[in-house]
Amino acid sequence: MAQDEEAKMRDFVDGLPVRDLVDGAITVGQVAGEDVVLVRRGDDFFAVGAICSHYHGELSLGLVAGDTLRCPLHHACFSLRTGEALRAPALDPIPRWHVERIDDRVFVREKLPEFGRKQLCRSDDGQKPPASVVIIGGGAAGLGAAEMLRREGYDGPLTMISADDWPPYDRPNLSKDFLAGAAPDEWMRLRLPVYYREQKIDLLLNARVSALDIPAKQVHLENGAMYGFEALLIATGSEPVQLQIEGATSSQLHYLRTFADARAIVSRAASARRVAVVGASFIGLEVAASLRSLGIAVDVIAPGSQPMERVMGPEVGLMIRELHVAHGVVFHMGETVSKIDGSALLLTGGGKVEADFVVLGVGVRPSVSLAEQAGLTTDRGIVVNEYLETSASGVFAAGDIARWPDPHSGEMIRVEHFVVAEQQGQVAAKNILGRRVRFDAVPFFWTQQYDVAINYVGHAEQWDSVEIKGNLHAHDCSVSYKRGEKTLAFATISRDLENLKAEVAMESRKV
Ligand SMILES: Cc1cc2nc3c(=O)[nH]c(=O)nc-3n(C[C@H](O)[C@H](O)[C@H](O)COP(=O)(O)OP(=O)(O)OC[C@H]3O[C@@H](n4cnc5c(N)ncnc54)[C@H](O)[C@@H]3O)c2cc1C
Ligand code: FES
């Protein structure tokens, strides 16, 4: 047995010498057949589950920061003391065990009760919790908020209104495993239907809010229904930018935002031989990778010289292009579609591409019309303060629509990242309960294309230098996006731990 495997099989019940436990290091072993990690922090010892409750990331490969444990895959943050999932994307706690030190040995004893719902206390300023909460949006931010409101002990009426036809689901997976046929429908839910019943979350699906009356504290639905609220969270996300193409029929063009969109693409892909993807952003490229895994020929047509160049720079863009080319994707960069004639796409450069259907991934815009019409302050998104409160007291915004003061860049920013949306929903929930928690997480996103996953922390809209360490083309590297000496953002491939370390350093403003 390899040494690593042997270490993983070590039974913590037998105890370990204290001197073997280095402060902040993670030691792996087992208790009654369950994988456990043991962590020392000064004179405190913690034993928690070794598997992330999000997508089973190995926490033994993660990072200890203060008394938290971070997952290497998508940066969920767990409390070592309680096992609570402090920050999304994990929502469920990890198990924890009682640890006992006797002289110079540490023993892991019985499993402790799972971290549960808290008792609701009054807010910091002694206010009562709101009489009712309405959340507009059943996506990442909406669910993050609803879940946190209940976790924090809020037991008042809680209504979540969603235009979607499905309960909150794993939107990032639509272009990845779901499209590639590797994730069945039932894996896509963030919570099972029973959860909403048990938690008394009134989840309205296929329900679109058509107007907000903030002075009257009412939301009006398209179907004529009206809901009153004392606190409101707007989490309406984004909608795809629509492209008008001469000659195109609506049945030829697909966008990918909702589960219904993804199901429509999957159904078309079942009989397709060639698909054109317009746009070389993350979503377009993930779609290309998933369709290639189904054996479908893919052409990518996009302006610009390299895919994903605007966010990741030309060097990473070139690597991504080569990755896709190696998997058989044909690129038509620097071009757009001027016209569609039957199954032929005529390109601005004079070329022609045949396609059974077209997926358009040309960006999204935040869904701010309700907020604008209600008179909230907007600026390419809904403007919020550090507590995610809008220009109207008691009205919060989170997720793709929120433009917030980012303490790391010192700028008002808005991002379209799943984890940020969930985390903002969580922080907004605490502030709805009067906790006055600042949203100061460092933005994080990831993309998965074939076997290459890119993790990215920070936020860089413009930078003046890019520093690459390692081998970009061997998919083992880190990339720093810098302005002067300051690292604005840090991307890694196959270096998850470095990415976590950069996140923690950015949190403490050390880079
Ligand atoms: C295919 C795809 C792949 C992605 N991959 C990644 C990835 O790999 N990594 C990453 O970090 N991010 C990824 N993203 C982005 C990520 O999913 C979003 O940033 C995130 O979902 C935003 O969450 P949100 O809650 O703000 O909005 P959404 O999740 O879009 O939810 C918005 C909700 O509001 C509802 N709504 C809108 N208007 C109304 C209305 N008037 N009335 C009622 N309800 C309304 C919608 O129906 C929906 O339920 C991906 C997105 C897509 C589409
Ligand atoms: S698997 Fe741990 S955060 Fe996703």
XYZ file of C-alpha atoms in Angstrom, residues 275-444:
170
model
C -23.614 22.627 -34.135
C -22.373 26.211 -34.341
C -21.586 28.076 -31.144
C -21.620 31.854 -31.487
C -19.475 33.494 -28.816
C -16.296 32.258 -27.172
C -17.067 33.057 -23.552
C -17.079 30.433 -20.761
C -20.588 29.283 -21.469
C -20.074 28.996 -25.232
C -16.848 27.061 -24.741
C -18.307 24.752 -22.093
C -21.156 24.039 -24.504
C -18.590 23.291 -27.231
C -16.713 20.873 -24.927
C -19.901 19.076 -23.851
C -21.147 18.717 -27.426
C -17.757 17.359 -28.534
C -17.983 14.735 -25.792
C -21.208 13.613 -27.504
C -19.346 13.278 -30.814
C -21.012 16.325 -32.407
C -18.929 18.488 -34.754
C -18.608 22.037 -33.361
C -17.690 25.349 -34.978
C -17.086 28.348 -32.703
C -17.614 31.764 -34.267
C -16.621 34.838 -32.275
C -15.148 38.322 -32.543
C -11.756 38.908 -30.907
C -8.573 37.016 -31.544
C -8.655 34.403 -28.749
C -11.457 32.773 -26.781
C -12.069 34.176 -23.274
C -9.450 36.842 -23.951
C -11.360 39.668 -22.271
C -11.395 37.889 -18.901
C -8.290 35.717 -19.022
C -5.941 37.485 -21.431
C -4.471 36.324 -24.757
C -2.026 33.767 -23.292
C -4.693 31.739 -21.468
C -7.022 32.342 -24.422
C -4.535 30.709 -26.793
C -4.126 27.706 -24.489
C -7.903 27.284 -24.357
C -8.141 27.525 -28.111
C -5.475 24.848 -28.522
C -7.292 22.650 -26.021
C -10.490 22.849 -28.040
C -8.705 22.412 -31.361
C -7.094 19.230 -29.976
C -10.644 18.013 -29.312
C -11.722 18.798 -32.856
C -13.411 22.210 -32.464
C -13.049 24.513 -35.480
C -12.634 28.212 -34.607
C -13.646 31.194 -36.737
C -12.217 34.005 -34.616
C -12.535 37.650 -35.595
C -15.842 36.871 -37.296
C -19.569 37.066 -36.686
C -22.562 35.606 -38.473
C -23.931 38.001 -41.085
C -26.822 35.856 -42.265
C -28.367 32.418 -41.965
C -29.566 30.694 -45.103
C -31.221 27.364 -44.303
C -28.610 25.366 -42.435
C -25.742 27.586 -43.665
C -24.283 30.353 -41.532
C -22.657 33.027 -43.666
C -19.736 34.638 -41.860
C -18.592 38.245 -42.090
C -15.219 37.080 -43.468
C -16.965 35.381 -46.409
C -16.797 31.839 -45.007
C -19.706 29.462 -44.545
C -20.500 27.034 -41.717
C -23.144 24.299 -41.827
C -25.059 23.683 -38.593
C -28.144 21.738 -37.507
C -28.703 24.435 -34.885
C -26.903 27.356 -33.273
C -26.129 28.061 -29.607
C -25.678 31.753 -28.861
C -23.425 32.590 -25.926
C -22.765 36.269 -26.434
C -23.057 37.451 -22.859
C -25.763 38.298 -20.386
C -27.218 41.455 -18.966
C -28.505 41.879 -15.410
C -32.303 41.691 -15.047
C -32.817 45.123 -13.512
C -36.081 46.250 -15.092
C -38.117 45.721 -11.900
C -35.616 47.700 -9.862
C -35.457 50.520 -12.412
C -39.195 50.769 -12.604
C -39.404 50.819 -8.787
C -36.981 53.749 -8.666
C -34.037 51.965 -7.029
C -30.574 53.308 -7.825
C -29.057 51.334 -10.689
C -25.804 51.523 -12.597
C -25.469 48.546 -14.970
C -26.875 46.531 -12.067
C -28.591 47.412 -8.800
C -26.322 49.548 -6.650
C -25.995 48.164 -3.107
C -23.890 49.101 -0.090
C -21.473 46.793 1.747
C -24.478 45.189 3.487
C -26.067 44.504 0.089
C -28.890 46.933 0.842
C -30.238 48.938 -2.089
C -31.109 52.624 -2.073
C -34.383 51.643 -0.328
C -34.182 50.596 3.305
C -35.179 46.959 3.884
C -34.739 46.104 0.186
C -31.641 44.032 -0.584
C -30.139 42.749 -3.850
C -27.748 39.851 -4.435
C -26.170 37.835 -7.219
C -25.665 38.751 -10.869
C -27.713 41.935 -10.534
C -25.855 43.476 -7.575
C -23.098 46.060 -7.991
C -21.328 46.272 -4.658
C -18.333 48.079 -3.134
C -15.595 45.444 -3.377
C -13.083 46.111 -0.584
C -10.324 44.236 -2.433
C -10.292 46.257 -5.660
C -11.726 49.385 -4.029
C -14.231 49.575 -6.900
C -17.959 49.094 -7.354
C -18.124 45.757 -9.141
C -20.692 43.314 -10.440
C -19.793 39.749 -11.386
C -21.591 36.771 -12.842
C -20.278 33.982 -10.609
C -22.319 31.239 -9.014
C -20.454 31.129 -5.706
C -20.573 34.911 -5.312
C -24.334 34.859 -5.927
C -24.904 32.191 -3.280
C -22.608 33.917 -0.793
C -24.292 37.273 -1.363
C -27.666 35.625 -0.783
C -26.315 34.298 2.512
C -24.976 37.677 3.620
C -28.159 39.482 2.530
C -30.161 37.015 4.655
C -28.109 37.863 7.725
C -28.606 41.568 7.065
C -32.341 41.089 6.604
C -32.156 39.812 10.179
C -30.300 42.981 11.197
C -26.884 41.384 11.693
C -24.904 44.118 9.821
C -22.535 41.704 8.070
C -20.369 43.213 5.340
C -20.044 41.348 2.058
C -16.269 41.166 1.780
C -15.623 37.740 0.200
C -13.077 37.604 -2.598
C -14.930 36.734 -5.836
C -14.323 33.188 -7.064
